Structures are given as C-alpha cells and as structure tokens.
C-alpha cells in the first residue's frame, strides 16, 4: 500500500516534468537532425537522406550548390526590406488604430486579422490574380514578392504593437506632460521606449515569417528563386546538405539574439543592484 | 520659473497673490456631470483638502487643474493668469497621481529628474539627491519602480512632483496605499514639507481624519458640488448640510419644528421639549428642521438625577447599547419617539458605566447644537460599511 502511494506520489511529482520533456524532444528532434545533417558527407549516395560520413565541407563551402547563394541573398534582402517596411507601416497603423477614433475603426481592427486567418494559398493566389489583372503579370519578381511579404507581415506587426500599446498606462503619458514634456518629448521619452520591445518583437517575427515563406512567394515570384523555393526545387533532385548549414546558422543566430538579450538584461539588473 | 505663456486676463485685480481660483468649473461627460459649476479659491501657500466620497468628482477636478482634462465650461486662474486651456506642460502645477504613474523604464533618480530635465535645468544631480534624501530613498536611487514597495513608489511619485517646486502641487490620495503607521508618518512629513516650502497643496482624500489633521481648509465635495468649505474645526462644529454633518464625524439629527427667533437664538420644539440654537449655527429659518448635535456633546444621566452642566434637556430615554472603547464609552439611547441617539462619554471615572436598559435623560449645551434644513436627507453622507 505504502509503496503504491509512494509510487503515485513519485508519478505525480514527475509526470508534468516528464511530459514537458517529451514535448521538448518532439520539437527539438527535427532541429537536431538539421544540425547533424549539416555535417553529413553524402557524396556516396545523393538520394538517401541519411547520415553517411562526418565532414566540415558543408560548412566550409556553404554556397557550393548552384543557385543557392543567390537564393539566400535574395531571401535575406526581401526579409530585411519587408521587415523594415512592415514594421514602420504597422507601428504607425497600430498607433492610429489604438489612439484615434474614426469611422470604420472597429471594422479596421477586425480586418487586420484577415491575412493571419486566411489560408496562405488563398492569399497568394488572390494577390497573383490582382497583380495579373493590374497588368503586372509579366513583371512578377522582387517587387511583387516584397509587396506580398509586407502584406502578410503587416497584420502581425499591427497586432503585436497594438497589444503592447493597449497595455500601456495612459497615466504615464499624462504624467510626462504634467512634468513639462511636450507632445514630442512625451512620445520619444515615454511612449516609444515603452512600446519598443513590442516593435522589436514584431520586427523579429516579420523577418522570420518573410524569410521562410514559400506558398505566397512561390505564386508571386515570377522568375525569382527565394531560399525556400530553392530548397523545394532541390528536393526533387536530392537536397544538398548545405541547406542544413543555412538552417543551422539561422537557428544559431536566433538563439544568439535571444540569449544576448537575456544576458544584457541580467547584466543590467546586476549593475543596478550593486 | 514661470511656465506661463498664456494670456493674462485684464479684469482681475493685479495683486501679487497666486491663489488658485476655480470659477464655474464644470465637466460633463456624455451622460453624466462629474463636476458641477465649482467655485473655489485656494489661497496661495495653503494646505487645501478636497474631501468627498468615491466618485464625487475629486480626481476630475484635479485633472482639470493639471490640464489633463478640458473643462466643459468655467475658468481656472492662478493669480492673474488664466490657465483653463493651457497645456499641462505649460502650467506651474504638478500632480502626484492616484496610481503613482511612475515611468517603468526609468530608474528612481531618472524618474525624479524628469521634470527638471524637461525644463532644461542642468546638473540636476544634487537636487535629485537632496530630494531622494527628503523622502528617504537615497539607497534606492538606481532601482526601477517595479522593484519597490507600494509605499516607496508613492514617495517617489511625491519626490518627482515636489522637486519641480511647482506653485501648486496636486495630490490625488497620495497616501492611499500606505499602512496606518506609514500613513501617519507621511501625513506629518507632507505637512512639514508644505510648511517648509510654502507651496499650495491641493490634497484629495476620502479620509476625513486625514483631511482634518493636515489641511488649513477643507472643501467637502459631494456629487460634483462643494457642500461646504472652511477650516477643519469650523466644518466640524458648524456643518451646514446633513451630508457634511454625517460625512465629517458623526451627528445626531433630530426632527425639530422651528418656533422663531428670540435674541441671538432660534427656538425650536423637539418632540414636545423646547431647545434653542445660536442663530449663526441655524441654517434654516422656518418650518421644520434637523436639530444636530455631535455625540460627544450629548450628556446623559440616570432619569431624575442631576445632569452635569445641563442645557436643553430631553427626558424619557433608555439605553439600548453600551460599548466601551477605552478612552470613552459609547451609548445608544432610545428616545420616546423611537429614534436612537449616539452619546459618547469620556471615561473620566466620575460615574460608573450605565448598563443597558437604564432610564436616562439627555442634555446638551445649546451653543453646540446646529440646525439644518429639513428638506435634506438625514442619512446623507453616512458611510455604509
Ligand atoms: N471618462 C469618463 N466618462 C464618463 N464618466 C466619467 C469619466 N471619468 C470619470 N467619470 C465619472 O465622473 C465621476 C467622478 O469621477 P472622479 O474620478 O473625479 O471621482 P473621485 O471623486 O476621484 O473618486 P475616487 O475617490 O473613487 O477616486 C465618477 O462618477 C465617474 O464615474
Ligand atoms: Mg479619484
């Protein structure tokens, strides 16, 4: 009896932890495979996605496969530009939507969710239809991809920044004004610094959304080939192992940003406490 | 240090005084009037308390003075300068907000320095240090607001406003979050600071004791209007409305019929007995009225026994409740017409405590009684809790 009770208690204590670990494993296994495969030498058989021999070669020559370098550069360019444009426009829109009362504000607040909610394939093909009907059919490429990416990033930026803004205490801006800050000073000294974390979060989200978008891009890319399109295409012939190098690099950079941020925050706190 | 670039009105006397004057100040929201045609003068350098129950319009009034709310009508003057529509950052007025509103991204000394820096003051370090010392937060200067207790945050809010030496400091229940001991301490501290720096303090509170201990002048506000204004003891001794009589301390209000004037007295008939009230304390002239008497001004004695220093006497009561509270004893006395009167008696030891059921006579000195208009609700301002 007592052993049973103890067992039960043991399970109760460890079950949540165990389940949590399982979920973590579930999400990290694919990443682990990507990291592992970035060191794979698959020269023996290109068609088998299997670890064969260890090699540094993929990391030393990440852009060996033809067309891959261009696609990575294109994807980064588009992601950076789309992030910039979407973050600026989205932040402005978020301020307008949460600070100003105008006719159609409620409707606008609903409509910004549409791009997030509708299937990408629907969004991509309607955009394509729009471009073609406006006579841009022959000019699909960089600009049309950029427009498409800005479009779907916008909703995410607006929603994120708006959430941050609505969590902002009105009294803070009033306190700033009470303390002799004019409207401009109030914005830059109080409002902006407090909303900034939301804006940065929105920018990071936009970058990753844009960088790995396939469906919408594929429909509106014309002759251009972004990195996800390159991987998709390469998949037909056997994926070059360098794809895993890019994947791992992106993963490492993302982790580094998060860690760097955390370390900076802790340092600052420690410096303050001292 | 004048922050005022607004036009000065010409029809005002050009005195050097910087009294804060509200005239006909009104704030209406869509379906609700929060402040109704308020007329108030808060003398320069005074400690002015705005006292009233929750929702009576205290915060709204302060926000209009600070410039954070635009009045629907009326005017605000500081001395000869009209500031009714001046931007908040152009008024020599600072606010201690009801919820502190400290900047979460700035540390304590940056918070305190904010106002001076916005006005372009250089080398604020020493002033900030002095101010932090005043509120005893020197060791916390580098913490963020979120890392401080409620009481500490409140002191930061105070320091942040005070450092600007505004002509008027608005305090919106600045001691609300403090425990009783800290609250008493801060009350004294605030009063000391105010006397020292000589600024006009407008202190909003719904704690009547706080208002009475701190303020030179109290304005009792109710449902958007000022019921009465005056020095704390005037207000307490001679309330003009049933609301003030009940909100500021406690009162016995007894139905009375006004008989007429006689010398300096107004004569009334109270349930058969006769009583009088000095004319300056009578706020009703004819018909019915409420005779008011504070519980501690009512004397009792066993029926038939002589009453110490008697005035107007009413007989035929009996004690329904006795509670002993150390320094005093509180009796509830049921009168022949069914009303229960409160009687607070100092425990001087002159007489034993009277038990429940004792038949008693009550009495009070006419000069302590006051007379109010009968059209008012006798229960107005009684705090239900
Ligand atoms: N923006 C608004 N729209 C409509 N009514 C409002 C608005 N702001 C305040 N009120 C109303 O005005 C009245 C006065 O509010 P105010 O904040 O001045 O009360 P208060 O006296 O400060 O109360 P408390 O002691 O609870 O702080 C309240 O009844 C409130 O509901
Ligand atoms: Mg209030």
XYZ file of C-alpha atoms and ligand atoms in Angstrom:
691
model
C 0.000 0.000 0.000
C 2.650 2.454 1.055
C 4.792 1.571 -1.891
C 1.807 2.176 -4.158
C 1.171 5.551 -2.540
C 4.806 6.430 -2.865
C 4.781 5.372 -6.494
C 1.745 7.501 -7.063
C 3.375 10.471 -5.445
C 6.523 9.878 -7.493
C 4.484 9.823 -10.690
C 2.533 12.888 -9.660
C 5.738 14.719 -8.983
C 7.462 13.728 -12.183
C 4.631 13.383 -14.666
C 4.417 17.063 -15.591
C 8.160 17.281 -15.893
C 8.265 14.114 -17.990
C 5.523 15.294 -20.337
C 7.211 18.643 -20.697
C 10.457 16.970 -21.608
C 8.663 14.799 -24.179
C 7.202 17.888 -25.839
C 10.629 19.477 -25.898
C 12.119 16.377 -27.505
C 9.304 16.354 -30.043
C 10.104 19.925 -31.095
C 13.871 19.639 -30.945
C 14.412 16.362 -32.763
C 13.914 17.907 -36.221
C 16.325 20.702 -35.343
C 18.833 18.189 -34.078
C 18.522 16.321 -37.374
C 19.172 19.542 -39.304
C 22.244 20.306 -37.217
C 23.522 16.767 -37.591
C 22.932 16.683 -41.327
C 24.881 19.906 -41.775
C 27.951 17.774 -41.047
C 26.891 14.961 -43.359
C 29.022 13.906 -46.290
C 26.519 12.457 -48.732
C 28.845 12.038 -51.694
C 28.239 8.252 -51.769
C 24.538 8.456 -52.385
C 22.771 11.764 -53.054
C 19.303 10.320 -52.942
C 19.362 8.859 -49.469
C 18.684 11.343 -46.678
C 20.856 9.545 -44.166
C 23.952 10.342 -42.156
C 26.864 8.767 -44.004
C 30.205 10.394 -43.078
C 31.251 13.310 -40.939
C 32.659 16.296 -42.807
C 33.339 20.020 -42.299
C 32.972 20.544 -46.049
C 29.365 21.757 -45.993
C 30.290 24.468 -43.504
C 33.469 25.387 -45.401
C 31.653 25.713 -48.730
C 28.085 26.557 -47.784
C 27.250 28.071 -51.153
C 28.618 25.292 -53.351
C 25.286 24.164 -54.836
C 24.473 26.255 -57.886
C 21.880 28.970 -57.330
C 21.788 28.582 -53.588
C 23.887 31.624 -52.766
C 21.673 33.874 -54.874
C 18.542 32.482 -53.297
C 19.816 33.015 -49.754
C 20.866 36.573 -50.547
C 17.514 37.273 -52.204
C 15.631 35.892 -49.226
C 17.654 37.959 -46.778
C 17.208 41.102 -48.863
C 13.494 40.617 -49.109
C 13.166 39.707 -45.432
C 15.097 42.791 -44.344
C 13.174 45.136 -46.618
C 9.793 43.592 -45.840
C 10.581 43.774 -42.120
C 11.564 47.411 -42.375
C 8.524 48.461 -44.358
C 6.033 46.312 -42.428
C 7.412 47.384 -39.051
C 7.227 51.076 -39.839
C 3.825 50.948 -41.517
C 2.458 48.508 -38.970
C 3.646 50.543 -36.000
C 2.071 53.680 -37.432
C -1.141 51.793 -38.139
C -1.176 50.342 -34.633
C -0.894 53.825 -33.123
C -3.658 55.114 -35.357
C -5.928 52.175 -34.571
C -5.484 52.401 -30.840
C -5.176 56.161 -30.333
C -7.605 57.740 -32.751
C -11.317 57.421 -33.093
C -12.510 57.407 -36.669
C -15.304 55.930 -38.716
C -14.553 52.313 -39.532
C -12.070 51.808 -36.724
C -13.851 48.733 -35.398
C -14.017 47.250 -38.893
C -10.339 48.006 -39.463
C -9.467 46.284 -36.216
C -11.208 43.151 -37.454
C -9.894 43.253 -40.983
C -6.261 43.259 -39.876
C -6.805 39.729 -38.624
C -7.855 38.507 -42.053
C -4.391 37.967 -43.530
C -3.476 35.968 -40.435
C -6.612 33.891 -40.567
C -6.967 33.154 -44.267
C -5.063 30.215 -45.808
C -1.822 31.267 -47.451
C -2.739 29.606 -50.683
C -5.886 31.754 -50.907
C -3.956 34.890 -50.075
C -1.188 34.052 -52.536
C -3.479 33.295 -55.428
C -5.678 36.337 -54.893
C -2.589 38.507 -54.842
C -1.449 36.888 -58.054
C -4.863 37.491 -59.612
C -4.652 41.107 -58.517
C -1.170 41.582 -59.979
C -2.162 39.978 -63.264
C -5.407 41.941 -63.576
C -3.490 45.166 -62.954
C -1.127 44.283 -65.774
C 1.855 43.262 -63.659
C 1.626 39.674 -64.866
C 4.816 39.952 -66.848
C 6.752 41.751 -64.157
C 6.421 39.341 -61.264
C 9.644 39.306 -59.256
C 11.398 41.133 -56.464
C 8.821 43.904 -56.098
C 5.789 41.635 -56.135
C 7.392 39.298 -53.573
C 8.188 42.286 -51.396
C 4.636 43.615 -51.625
C 3.248 40.191 -50.746
C 5.549 39.806 -47.760
C 4.868 43.285 -46.430
C 1.199 42.482 -46.677
C 1.194 39.392 -44.503
C 3.801 40.749 -42.087
C 1.734 43.888 -41.535
C -1.060 42.154 -39.635
C 1.401 40.541 -37.280
C 3.155 43.838 -36.622
C -0.098 45.708 -36.055
C -1.450 43.079 -33.701
C 1.790 42.861 -31.707
C 2.330 46.604 -31.365
C -1.325 47.198 -30.586
C -1.186 44.663 -27.778
C 1.797 46.497 -26.343
C 0.077 49.863 -26.695
C -3.110 48.753 -25.030
C -1.064 47.517 -22.090
C 0.406 50.988 -21.736
C -0.984 53.050 -18.852
C -2.431 56.355 -20.190
C -1.412 57.980 -16.959
C 2.258 57.634 -17.898
C 1.958 59.955 -20.862
C -0.142 62.336 -18.817
C 2.455 62.251 -16.052
C 5.136 63.129 -18.610
C 3.087 66.071 -19.838
C 2.480 67.120 -16.263
C 6.257 67.074 -15.812
C 6.867 69.613 -18.564
C 7.399 67.240 -21.501
C 5.659 68.486 -24.633
C 3.946 66.100 -27.041
C 7.113 65.243 -28.964
C 9.216 64.736 -25.852
C 6.477 62.658 -24.305
C 6.460 60.405 -27.337
C 10.219 59.848 -27.518
C 10.913 59.770 -23.781
C 7.974 57.718 -22.576
C 5.718 56.222 -25.226
C 8.342 54.984 -27.649
C 10.711 53.371 -25.136
C 7.772 51.555 -23.577
C 6.417 50.297 -26.894
C 9.858 49.473 -28.310
C 10.005 45.887 -27.037
C 6.762 45.236 -28.913
C 8.172 46.803 -32.074
C 11.362 44.742 -31.862
C 9.369 41.594 -31.292
C 7.216 42.431 -34.290
C 10.314 43.029 -36.451
C 11.877 39.681 -35.495
C 8.618 37.932 -36.197
C 8.323 39.663 -39.579
C 11.841 38.659 -40.549
C 11.292 35.003 -39.841
C 7.844 34.999 -41.457
C 9.238 36.564 -44.591
C 12.424 34.508 -44.728
C 10.715 31.148 -44.760
C 7.538 31.903 -46.642
C 7.005 29.531 -49.533
C 3.404 29.415 -50.676
C 2.639 33.092 -51.219
C 6.130 33.699 -52.578
C 6.015 30.827 -54.992
C 2.870 32.184 -56.601
C 4.147 35.727 -56.978
C 7.856 35.264 -57.605
C 7.970 35.128 -61.385
C 11.491 34.044 -62.312
C 12.998 34.831 -58.906
C 14.010 31.987 -56.595
C 13.996 32.581 -52.837
C 15.707 30.223 -50.423
C 12.576 28.253 -49.501
C 11.826 27.901 -53.240
C 15.371 26.725 -53.827
C 15.055 24.067 -51.134
C 11.752 22.947 -52.560
C 13.217 22.699 -56.033
C 16.349 20.942 -54.837
C 14.222 18.454 -53.002
C 13.232 16.885 -56.319
C 16.875 16.059 -57.078
C 18.118 15.332 -53.567
C 18.618 18.083 -51.042
C 22.165 19.432 -50.881
C 23.493 19.146 -47.340
C 24.397 22.850 -47.383
C 20.693 23.610 -46.873
C 21.155 22.246 -43.375
C 24.080 24.581 -42.868
C 21.874 27.590 -43.621
C 19.129 26.155 -41.428
C 21.530 25.589 -38.542
C 23.046 29.031 -38.979
C 19.608 30.670 -38.823
C 18.794 28.668 -35.720
C 22.063 29.632 -34.025
C 21.582 33.310 -34.875
C 18.062 33.263 -33.451
C 19.265 31.621 -30.237
C 22.131 34.109 -30.028
C 19.734 37.054 -30.273
C 17.531 35.693 -27.512
C 20.482 34.764 -25.288
C 22.250 38.057 -25.911
C 19.149 39.946 -24.936
C 18.751 37.920 -21.769
C 22.396 38.308 -20.777
C 22.238 42.048 -21.376
C 19.138 42.298 -19.211
C 20.698 40.298 -16.366
C 23.912 42.297 -16.507
C 21.946 45.493 -16.312
C 19.948 44.246 -13.368
C 23.094 43.172 -11.560
C 24.722 46.514 -12.222
C 21.659 48.215 -10.801
C 21.553 46.040 -7.731
C 25.227 46.704 -6.999
C 10.495 79.782 -13.349
C 7.262 80.956 -14.852
C 5.938 78.417 -17.281
C 3.013 80.500 -18.311
C 2.749 81.859 -21.769
C -0.985 82.123 -21.730
C -2.831 85.382 -21.904
C -3.494 87.143 -18.629
C -6.967 88.410 -18.051
C -7.311 92.121 -17.547
C -10.459 92.249 -15.479
C -8.748 90.765 -12.445
C -7.026 92.860 -9.817
C -3.296 92.813 -10.438
C -2.394 91.570 -6.993
C 0.832 89.696 -6.415
C -1.110 86.805 -4.967
C -1.021 83.473 -6.708
C -4.217 81.982 -5.363
C -5.707 79.145 -7.353
C -9.215 80.124 -8.387
C -11.829 77.904 -9.963
C -14.869 79.704 -11.248
C -17.950 77.967 -12.511
C -15.814 74.976 -13.379
C -17.900 72.238 -14.963
C -17.073 68.882 -16.502
C -19.715 66.942 -18.325
C -19.253 63.517 -19.793
C -21.669 62.181 -22.359
C -24.497 61.420 -19.960
C -23.030 62.485 -16.665
C -21.922 65.692 -14.983
C -18.866 64.852 -12.908
C -18.222 68.403 -11.656
C -20.985 70.995 -11.443
C -20.148 74.674 -11.625
C -17.441 74.660 -8.984
C -16.381 77.941 -7.392
C -13.317 77.656 -5.182
C -10.426 79.799 -4.080
C -7.401 78.001 -2.778
C -5.168 80.600 -1.154
C -1.513 80.675 -2.115
C 0.591 78.667 0.293
C -2.315 76.896 1.929
C -2.864 73.223 2.519
C -6.215 72.681 0.915
C -8.063 69.389 1.216
C -10.751 68.226 -1.151
C -12.762 65.671 0.769
C -15.584 63.545 -0.518
C -16.892 60.053 -1.133
C -15.744 57.923 -4.050
C -16.949 59.168 -7.420
C -17.840 62.674 -6.266
C -15.536 64.344 -8.802
C -12.330 64.951 -6.846
C -9.965 63.422 -9.384
C -11.806 65.127 -12.233
C -11.348 68.494 -10.538
C -7.631 67.917 -10.031
C -7.203 66.759 -13.605
C -8.769 69.956 -14.882
C -6.390 71.992 -12.742
C -3.458 69.952 -14.039
C -4.634 70.388 -17.623
C -5.215 66.702 -18.233
C -8.941 67.187 -18.730
C -10.601 70.030 -20.604
C -13.412 71.717 -18.671
C -16.793 71.855 -20.369
C -17.173 75.396 -19.051
C -15.779 77.691 -16.401
C -12.311 79.030 -15.782
C -9.168 78.310 -13.797
C -6.917 81.153 -12.712
C -3.591 81.092 -10.967
C -3.240 84.577 -9.594
C -3.994 86.789 -12.574
C -3.116 84.207 -15.144
C -5.830 82.190 -16.765
C -4.760 78.582 -17.284
C -8.091 76.998 -18.148
C -6.914 75.739 -21.517
C -3.130 75.893 -21.075
C -1.228 72.729 -21.989
C -0.321 70.647 -18.937
C 3.396 71.204 -19.550
C 2.913 74.955 -19.517
C 1.388 75.095 -16.051
C 3.417 75.540 -12.874
C 1.376 72.690 -11.451
C 2.499 69.148 -10.710
C 0.500 66.105 -9.773
C 1.041 63.113 -7.560
C -1.160 60.609 -9.354
C -3.609 58.347 -7.590
C -1.817 55.323 -9.053
C 1.665 56.967 -8.965
C 2.240 56.673 -12.765
C 5.999 56.223 -12.342
C 7.896 55.645 -15.588
C 8.632 51.908 -15.526
C 11.597 52.135 -17.898
C 13.450 54.757 -15.876
C 15.161 54.220 -12.542
C 14.170 56.186 -9.483
C 16.627 59.056 -9.862
C 15.763 59.401 -13.578
C 12.094 59.467 -12.637
C 12.722 62.215 -10.108
C 14.926 64.187 -12.507
C 12.389 64.016 -15.339
C 10.635 67.335 -14.753
C 13.809 69.367 -14.206
C 15.463 67.893 -17.280
C 12.466 68.661 -19.485
C 12.723 72.262 -18.407
C 16.348 72.317 -19.436
C 17.813 72.540 -15.939
C 21.481 71.453 -15.988
C 23.296 69.482 -13.297
C 20.236 68.121 -11.607
C 22.256 65.507 -9.683
C 22.477 67.404 -6.423
C 18.815 68.388 -6.411
C 17.763 64.819 -7.121
C 19.986 63.535 -4.334
C 18.534 66.080 -1.893
C 15.025 65.192 -2.879
C 15.657 61.459 -2.511
C 17.094 62.119 0.895
C 13.971 64.025 1.863
C 11.800 61.027 1.064
C 14.405 58.636 2.482
C 15.053 56.729 -0.707
C 18.711 57.557 -1.279
C 19.750 53.909 -1.243
C 17.106 53.019 -3.856
C 18.137 55.594 -6.449
C 19.104 53.019 -9.065
C 16.159 50.685 -8.705
C 13.331 50.536 -11.179
C 9.825 51.350 -9.910
C 8.728 47.721 -10.251
C 11.364 46.725 -7.710
C 9.878 48.893 -4.976
C 7.056 48.532 -2.480
C 3.825 50.493 -2.824
C 4.814 52.915 -0.104
C 8.207 53.539 -1.662
C 6.634 54.132 -5.070
C 4.330 56.646 -3.507
C 7.279 58.524 -2.057
C 8.982 58.516 -5.449
C 5.840 59.981 -7.002
C 5.882 62.672 -4.357
C 9.570 63.431 -4.878
C 9.135 63.526 -8.644
C 6.459 66.212 -8.360
C 7.934 68.151 -5.455
C 11.381 68.601 -6.990
C 9.902 70.968 -9.565
C 8.790 73.398 -6.851
C 5.502 73.988 -8.652
C 3.278 76.788 -7.472
C 0.543 74.263 -6.906
C 1.055 70.634 -6.001
C -1.919 68.387 -6.625
C -2.040 65.239 -4.539
C -4.609 62.618 -5.504
C -4.975 60.368 -2.478
C -1.197 60.137 -2.210
C -1.291 58.078 0.969
C -3.978 55.626 -0.065
C -1.697 52.608 -0.383
C 0.125 53.010 2.891
C -0.490 51.136 6.106
C -1.747 53.171 9.022
C 1.619 53.766 10.664
C 3.405 54.830 7.482
C 0.382 56.897 6.577
C 0.513 58.876 9.805
C 4.242 59.352 9.324
C 3.817 60.594 5.760
C 0.967 62.892 6.784
C 3.257 64.675 9.208
C 6.046 64.676 6.646
C 3.823 66.142 3.947
C 2.553 68.806 6.279
C 6.138 69.649 7.267
C 7.292 69.861 3.653
C 4.339 72.056 2.779
C 5.036 74.479 5.609
C 8.721 74.497 4.755
C 8.447 75.145 1.025
C 5.288 77.226 1.268
C 3.671 75.770 -1.842
C -0.047 75.497 -2.345
C -1.033 71.885 -1.756
C -4.338 70.590 -3.004
C -4.836 67.278 -1.329
C -7.595 64.928 -2.400
C -8.730 62.313 0.032
C -11.785 60.471 1.219
C -10.308 60.000 4.653
C -11.895 62.681 6.839
C -9.379 62.262 9.638
C -6.534 62.815 7.200
C -8.185 65.946 5.867
C -8.832 67.318 9.339
C -5.317 66.711 10.668
C -3.494 68.092 7.634
C -5.488 70.829 5.974
C -5.849 74.526 6.652
C -9.021 74.498 4.633
C -11.298 71.613 3.760
C -13.822 71.616 0.957
C -16.347 68.822 1.306
C -17.457 67.669 -2.106
C -20.500 65.591 -2.924
C -21.884 64.584 -6.311
C -19.930 67.195 -8.200
C -20.609 70.171 -5.941
C -18.901 71.684 -2.894
C -21.208 71.204 0.067
C -19.228 73.341 2.445
C -15.802 74.809 2.835
C -13.880 76.062 5.818
C -11.321 75.414 8.499
C -11.482 71.849 9.855
C -12.909 72.809 13.244
C -15.480 75.208 11.726
C -16.637 72.485 9.418
C -16.861 70.013 12.244
C -18.500 72.324 14.752
C -20.888 74.078 12.423
C -21.850 71.907 9.450
C -24.302 73.483 7.040
C -25.718 70.345 5.456
C -26.713 66.914 6.673
C -24.095 65.459 4.316
C -21.271 67.356 5.987
C -22.704 66.635 9.447
C -22.604 62.911 8.749
C -19.544 62.631 6.495
C -17.261 64.601 8.787
C -17.566 62.709 12.044
C -20.970 61.578 13.291
C -24.084 63.531 14.192
C -27.448 63.041 15.862
C -30.083 64.686 13.684
C -33.409 65.143 15.445
C -36.571 66.373 13.787
C -37.498 69.820 15.097
C -40.148 72.464 14.496
C -38.859 75.979 14.274
C -40.746 78.377 16.547
C -38.955 81.585 15.715
C -36.104 83.862 16.655
C -35.534 85.221 20.128
C -32.477 87.337 20.750
C -29.471 85.574 19.337
C -31.268 82.251 19.372
C -33.569 80.257 17.202
C -36.142 78.439 19.294
C -37.311 75.000 18.225
C -39.667 72.394 19.555
C -38.175 68.911 19.675
C -40.747 66.215 20.288
C -42.502 68.299 22.924
C -39.407 69.726 24.550
C -38.001 73.155 23.813
C -34.475 73.770 22.580
C -32.513 76.649 21.170
C -29.709 77.134 18.678
C -27.467 80.181 18.211
C -28.546 81.999 15.035
C -25.112 81.692 13.422
C -25.470 77.929 13.684
C -29.029 77.823 12.382
C -29.147 77.124 8.662
C -32.917 77.055 8.390
C -35.330 79.784 9.361
C -38.837 78.387 9.487
C -40.945 75.287 9.222
C -39.256 72.029 10.032
C -35.573 71.429 10.530
C -32.989 68.944 11.720
C -31.522 69.744 15.078
C -27.984 68.393 15.031
C -25.775 67.583 17.965
C -22.457 65.710 17.947
C -22.486 62.533 20.088
C -19.665 63.761 22.312
C -21.617 66.922 23.090
C -24.567 64.969 24.493
C -24.585 64.415 28.232
C -26.600 61.712 29.944
C -27.678 60.931 33.472
C -29.967 58.394 35.053
C -33.567 59.595 34.948
C -34.208 62.085 37.713
C -30.539 62.513 38.599
C -28.960 65.932 38.076
C -27.065 66.386 34.839
C -23.631 67.910 34.895
C -23.642 71.349 33.162
C -27.077 70.964 31.656
C -28.522 72.840 28.728
C -31.586 71.762 26.836
C -32.896 68.566 28.373
C -34.977 65.776 26.924
C -36.286 63.092 29.216
C -37.616 59.583 28.796
C -34.777 57.726 27.033
C -33.363 54.327 27.865
C -30.041 52.782 26.989
C -30.167 50.076 24.330
C -26.468 49.534 23.755
C -23.223 50.230 25.548
C -19.785 49.838 24.069
C -16.627 50.519 25.936
C -13.787 51.855 23.757
C -11.119 52.643 26.306
C -10.975 56.414 26.428
C -14.714 56.714 26.083
C -17.976 54.851 26.331
C -20.487 54.920 23.506
C -24.157 54.672 24.436
C -27.134 54.232 22.170
C -30.155 55.873 23.779
C -33.642 55.108 22.519
C -35.834 58.195 22.778
C -39.610 58.177 23.375
C -40.273 58.875 19.665
C -38.292 55.827 18.657
C -35.061 57.409 17.438
C -31.752 56.182 18.792
C -29.239 58.860 19.750
C -25.493 58.317 19.959
C -23.809 59.526 23.104
C -20.041 59.420 23.593
C -18.900 59.934 27.150
C -15.308 60.395 28.259
C -14.266 57.809 30.802
C -13.299 60.337 33.435
C -14.220 57.935 36.211
C -16.723 60.432 37.626
C -19.533 57.921 37.287
C -19.867 54.204 36.703
C -20.790 52.927 33.274
C -24.561 52.816 32.868
C -25.919 49.375 31.948
C -28.262 48.585 29.080
C -31.897 49.280 29.997
C -31.145 52.216 32.294
C -33.694 55.004 32.012
C -31.858 58.209 31.219
C -32.264 61.904 30.434
C -30.114 63.544 27.789
C -28.964 67.114 27.542
C -26.700 69.375 25.545
C -25.461 72.928 25.672
C -27.432 74.997 23.130
C -24.234 76.568 21.794
C -23.130 73.169 20.451
C -26.349 72.438 18.587
C -26.859 73.264 14.935
C -29.963 73.467 12.810
C -30.230 72.177 9.251
C -32.819 72.385 6.531
C -35.409 69.629 6.817
C -35.582 69.037 3.093
C -32.230 67.249 3.241
C -31.844 63.546 3.765
C -30.874 62.922 7.380
C -28.848 59.903 6.305
C -26.834 61.666 3.588
C -23.125 61.081 3.891
C -23.332 58.185 6.313
C -20.728 55.700 5.205
C -22.139 52.217 4.982
C -19.550 49.603 5.676
N -14.244 59.438 -18.931
C -15.363 59.425 -18.190
N -16.576 59.232 -18.776
C -17.711 59.220 -18.041
N -17.752 59.392 -16.708
C -16.583 59.589 -16.062
C -15.339 59.615 -16.763
N -14.350 59.834 -15.859
C -14.956 59.925 -14.656
N -16.308 59.774 -14.787
C -17.295 59.836 -13.693
O -17.146 61.041 -13.002
C -17.352 60.854 -11.624
C -16.231 61.475 -10.850
O -15.052 60.724 -11.056
P -13.730 61.048 -10.257
O -12.670 60.175 -10.789
O -13.480 62.507 -10.286
O -14.131 60.593 -8.786
P -13.288 60.693 -7.445
O -14.003 61.667 -6.583
O -11.861 60.967 -7.731
O -13.483 59.256 -6.819
P -12.428 58.288 -6.078
O -12.404 58.734 -4.650
O -13.057 56.953 -6.216
O -11.107 58.409 -6.763
C -17.486 59.354 -11.398
O -18.824 59.073 -11.129
C -17.047 58.741 -12.685
O -17.820 57.612 -12.967
Mg -10.102 59.826 -7.602
